[in-house]
CSV table of C-alpha atoms in Angstrom, one decimal:
chain,number,residue,atom,x,y,z
A,114,UNK,CA,20.4,-56.4,-41.1
A,115,UNK,CA,18.1,-53.5,-40.4
A,116,UNK,CA,18.9,-51.2,-37.5
A,117,UNK,CA,15.9,-50.2,-35.5
A,118,UNK,CA,15.5,-46.8,-34.0
A,119,UNK,CA,13.4,-45.9,-31.0
A,120,UNK,CA,10.6,-43.6,-31.9
A,121,UNK,CA,10.1,-40.6,-29.7
A,122,UNK,CA,6.8,-39.0,-29.4
A,123,UNK,CA,6.6,-35.2,-29.3
A,124,UNK,CA,4.4,-33.6,-26.7
A,125,UNK,CA,3.5,-30.0,-25.9
A,126,UNK,CA,2.4,-28.9,-22.4
A,127,UNK,CA,0.6,-25.6,-22.0
A,128,UNK,CA,1.7,-23.7,-18.9
A,129,UNK,CA,-0.6,-21.0,-17.6
A,130,UNK,CA,1.1,-17.9,-16.3
A,131,UNK,CA,-0.3,-15.3,-13.9
A,132,UNK,CA,1.7,-12.7,-12.1
A,133,UNK,CA,2.0,-9.0,-11.3
A,134,UNK,CA,4.5,-6.5,-10.2
A,135,UNK,CA,3.9,-3.7,-7.7
A,136,UNK,CA,5.7,-0.5,-6.6
A,137,UNK,CA,4.7,1.8,-3.8
A,138,UNK,CA,5.9,5.3,-2.9
A,139,UNK,CA,5.0,7.7,0.0
A,140,UNK,CA,4.9,11.5,-0.3
A,141,UNK,CA,6.1,13.9,2.3
A,142,UNK,CA,4.1,14.4,5.5
A,143,UNK,CA,2.2,17.6,4.9
A,144,UNK,CA,0.9,19.4,8.0
A,145,UNK,CA,-2.7,20.7,7.8
A,146,UNK,CA,-3.2,24.5,7.8
A,147,UNK,CA,-5.5,24.0,10.8
A,148,UNK,CA,-2.6,22.6,12.8
A,149,UNK,CA,-4.5,19.3,13.5
A,150,UNK,CA,-2.0,16.8,12.2
A,151,UNK,CA,-1.4,16.2,8.5
A,152,UNK,CA,-1.6,13.8,5.5
A,153,UNK,CA,0.6,11.4,3.6
A,154,UNK,CA,-0.2,10.7,-0.1
A,155,UNK,CA,0.6,7.1,-1.2
A,156,UNK,CA,1.0,5.9,-4.8
A,157,UNK,CA,0.7,2.3,-5.7
A,158,UNK,CA,1.6,1.2,-9.2
A,159,UNK,CA,0.8,-2.3,-10.5
A,160,UNK,CA,1.4,-4.1,-13.8
A,161,UNK,CA,0.1,-7.4,-15.0
A,162,UNK,CA,3.0,-9.4,-16.4
A,163,UNK,CA,3.4,-9.3,-20.1
A,164,UNK,CA,3.6,-13.1,-20.3
A,165,UNK,CA,0.4,-13.8,-18.4
A,166,UNK,CA,-1.7,-16.3,-20.4
A,167,UNK,CA,-5.1,-14.8,-19.3
A,168,UNK,CA,-6.8,-11.7,-18.1
A,169,UNK,CA,-6.7,-11.2,-14.3
A,170,UNK,CA,-10.1,-10.6,-12.9
A,171,UNK,CA,-11.1,-8.5,-9.9
A,172,UNK,CA,-7.5,-7.7,-8.9
A,173,UNK,CA,-7.2,-6.6,-5.3
A,174,UNK,CA,-4.8,-4.2,-3.6
A,175,UNK,CA,-4.6,-4.8,0.1
A,176,UNK,CA,-2.9,-2.1,2.2
A,177,UNK,CA,-2.2,-2.6,5.9
A,178,UNK,CA,-0.7,-0.5,8.7
A,179,UNK,CA,-1.5,-3.1,11.3
A,180,UNK,CA,1.3,-5.4,10.4
A,181,UNK,CA,4.2,-2.9,10.4
A,182,UNK,CA,3.2,0.0,12.6
A,183,UNK,CA,3.3,0.1,16.4
A,184,UNK,CA,-0.2,-0.7,17.5
A,185,UNK,CA,-0.2,2.3,20.0
A,186,UNK,CA,-0.1,4.6,16.9
A,187,UNK,CA,-3.0,3.0,15.0
A,188,UNK,CA,-5.8,5.1,16.7
A,189,UNK,CA,-4.2,8.2,15.1
A,190,UNK,CA,-4.0,6.9,11.5
A,191,UNK,CA,-7.0,7.0,9.1
A,192,UNK,CA,-7.5,6.4,5.4
A,193,UNK,CA,-9.2,9.4,3.8
A,194,UNK,CA,-12.1,7.7,2.1
A,195,UNK,CA,-12.7,10.4,-0.5
A,196,UNK,CA,-9.0,10.5,-1.6
A,197,UNK,CA,-8.8,7.3,-3.6
A,198,UNK,CA,-8.1,7.8,-7.3
A,199,UNK,CA,-7.5,5.2,-10.0
A,200,UNK,CA,-5.7,5.8,-13.2
A,201,UNK,CA,-4.8,3.9,-16.4
A,202,UNK,CA,-1.1,3.6,-17.0
A,203,UNK,CA,2.0,4.2,-14.9
A,204,UNK,CA,1.3,7.6,-13.4
A,205,UNK,CA,-1.5,9.8,-12.0
A,206,UNK,CA,-2.6,11.4,-15.3
A,207,UNK,CA,-5.9,13.2,-14.8
A,208,UNK,CA,-6.7,12.6,-18.5
A,209,UNK,CA,-6.5,8.8,-17.8
A,210,UNK,CA,-8.6,8.7,-14.6
A,211,UNK,CA,-10.7,5.7,-14.2
A,212,UNK,CA,-13.9,5.1,-12.3
A,213,UNK,CA,-13.3,2.8,-9.3
A,214,UNK,CA,-15.3,-0.4,-10.0
A,215,UNK,CA,-17.9,-1.7,-7.6
A,216,UNK,CA,-17.1,-4.3,-4.9
A,217,UNK,CA,-18.2,-7.8,-5.8
A,218,UNK,CA,-18.6,-8.6,-2.2
A,219,UNK,CA,-22.3,-7.8,-1.4
A,220,UNK,CA,-22.8,-4.9,0.9
A,221,UNK,CA,-19.2,-3.7,0.9
A,222,UNK,CA,-17.8,-0.5,-0.6
A,223,UNK,CA,-14.7,-0.1,-2.7
A,224,UNK,CA,-12.4,0.7,-1.1
A,225,UNK,CA,-13.4,-1.5,1.9
A,226,UNK,CA,-11.7,0.1,4.9
A,227,UNK,CA,-11.3,-1.6,8.4
A,228,UNK,CA,-10.3,0.8,11.1
A,229,UNK,CA,-11.2,-0.1,14.6
A,230,UNK,CA,-8.8,2.4,16.3
A,231,UNK,CA,-7.2,-0.4,18.2
A,232,UNK,CA,-5.6,-3.3,16.3
A,233,UNK,CA,-6.7,-2.9,12.7
A,234,UNK,CA,-6.0,-0.2,10.1
A,235,UNK,CA,-6.2,-1.7,6.6
A,236,UNK,CA,-8.1,-1.5,3.3
A,237,UNK,CA,-8.9,-3.5,0.2
A,238,UNK,CA,-9.4,-1.8,-3.1
A,239,UNK,CA,-10.5,-3.7,-6.2
A,240,UNK,CA,-9.0,-2.6,-9.6
A,241,UNK,CA,-11.2,-4.7,-11.9
A,242,UNK,CA,-9.7,-6.6,-14.8
A,243,UNK,CA,-6.1,-6.4,-16.0
A,244,UNK,CA,-5.1,-7.8,-19.4
A,245,UNK,CA,-1.4,-9.0,-19.9
A,246,UNK,CA,0.8,-5.9,-19.8
A,247,UNK,CA,-1.8,-3.5,-18.5
A,248,UNK,CA,-0.9,-1.0,-15.8
A,249,UNK,CA,-2.8,0.9,-13.1
A,250,UNK,CA,-1.9,3.6,-10.7
A,251,UNK,CA,-3.7,4.1,-7.4
A,252,UNK,CA,-3.3,7.2,-5.2
A,253,UNK,CA,-4.8,7.8,-1.8
A,254,UNK,CA,-4.2,9.8,1.4
A,255,UNK,CA,-3.8,8.9,5.0
A,256,UNK,CA,-4.7,11.3,7.7
A,257,UNK,CA,-2.4,11.5,10.7
A,258,UNK,CA,-3.8,13.0,13.9
A,259,UNK,CA,-1.7,15.6,15.8
A,260,UNK,CA,-2.1,13.5,18.9
A,261,UNK,CA,0.2,10.9,17.5
A,262,UNK,CA,3.2,13.0,18.6
A,263,UNK,CA,2.1,12.9,22.2
A,264,UNK,CA,2.5,9.1,22.3
A,265,UNK,CA,6.3,9.1,22.4
A,266,UNK,CA,9.3,11.3,22.7
A,267,UNK,CA,11.0,9.1,20.0
A,268,UNK,CA,10.8,9.4,16.3
A,269,UNK,CA,7.3,8.6,15.1
A,270,UNK,CA,7.4,6.1,12.2
A,271,UNK,CA,4.5,4.6,10.3
A,272,UNK,CA,4.9,1.5,8.1
A,273,UNK,CA,2.4,-0.1,5.8
A,274,UNK,CA,2.5,-2.8,3.1
A,275,UNK,CA,0.6,-2.9,-0.1
A,276,UNK,CA,0.1,-6.2,-1.9
A,277,UNK,CA,-1.6,-7.3,-5.1
A,278,UNK,CA,-3.9,-10.4,-4.9
A,279,UNK,CA,-5.9,-12.5,-7.4
A,280,UNK,CA,-9.7,-12.5,-7.4
A,281,UNK,CA,-10.9,-13.3,-3.8
A,282,UNK,CA,-14.5,-14.1,-4.9
A,283,UNK,CA,-13.6,-17.5,-6.5
A,284,UNK,CA,-12.5,-20.8,-5.1
A,285,UNK,CA,-8.7,-21.0,-4.9
A,286,UNK,CA,-8.4,-17.2,-5.4
A,287,UNK,CA,-6.9,-14.5,-3.1
A,288,UNK,CA,-3.4,-15.5,-4.0
A,289,UNK,CA,-0.7,-12.9,-3.4
A,290,UNK,CA,1.2,-11.8,-6.5
A,291,UNK,CA,3.6,-9.3,-5.1
A,292,UNK,CA,4.0,-6.8,-2.3
A,293,UNK,CA,5.8,-3.5,-1.5
A,294,UNK,CA,6.4,-1.8,1.9
A,295,UNK,CA,6.9,1.9,2.8
A,296,UNK,CA,8.1,3.3,6.1
A,297,UNK,CA,7.6,7.0,6.8
A,298,UNK,CA,9.2,9.0,9.6
A,299,UNK,CA,7.0,11.9,10.8
A,300,UNK,CA,9.7,13.4,13.1
A,301,UNK,CA,8.9,14.7,16.5
A,302,UNK,CA,7.1,17.6,18.1
A,303,UNK,CA,9.2,20.8,18.1
A,304,UNK,CA,9.1,20.9,21.9
A,305,UNK,CA,10.6,17.4,22.0
A,306,UNK,CA,13.7,18.7,20.1
A,307,UNK,CA,14.0,21.6,22.6
A,308,UNK,CA,14.1,19.1,25.4
A,309,UNK,CA,17.2,17.5,23.8
A,310,UNK,CA,19.4,20.6,24.0
A,311,UNK,CA,22.9,20.5,25.4
A,312,UNK,CA,23.2,20.3,29.1
A,313,UNK,CA,23.8,23.6,30.9
A,314,UNK,CA,27.4,24.1,31.9
A,315,UNK,CA,28.2,25.6,35.3
A,316,UNK,CA,29.8,29.0,35.2
A,317,UNK,CA,33.2,29.3,36.7
A,318,UNK,CA,33.6,31.9,39.4
A,319,UNK,CA,36.7,34.1,39.1
């Protein structure tokens, strides 16, 4: 009597991995010497996951004030076009500064900024290729007009989200990998604080 055993076939499935991580920080609001508003410097750090199974092409960083900031404040917020700097690695090291690549979308600059002074204040910046484990650091400044403080007596807050996307020039692309949000309080005008002094007490007559 011969016992029969079921033969199991071994199979191996290849799973493709693609992902990124992103961190975003906002510097202090620095008033301009001219007295006309000030600037905020943002830093966005991205890293392609170590276990990615292929190089990520034409990685896009999308930054958007429109989705998190009160729309009445958008006319007073502007990206400073000449402030964008790209670096290799995890910090803004001048010795590792990279040239910002061209925009694969015909006729568009990199960064591609949309600022209609009404409902939209956003930008796309393309980093180029990232191999598994590679890191990039992007810095840029946002100009805040002094007139923003006249819009409200309340604390002025600006909020924007940065997200990393896959190549948006190919079919099935433009997939979000990760996002990070920063909210910055700009405070109030000095005269606003003076208006909030303690009420005057009546003097008692003797």
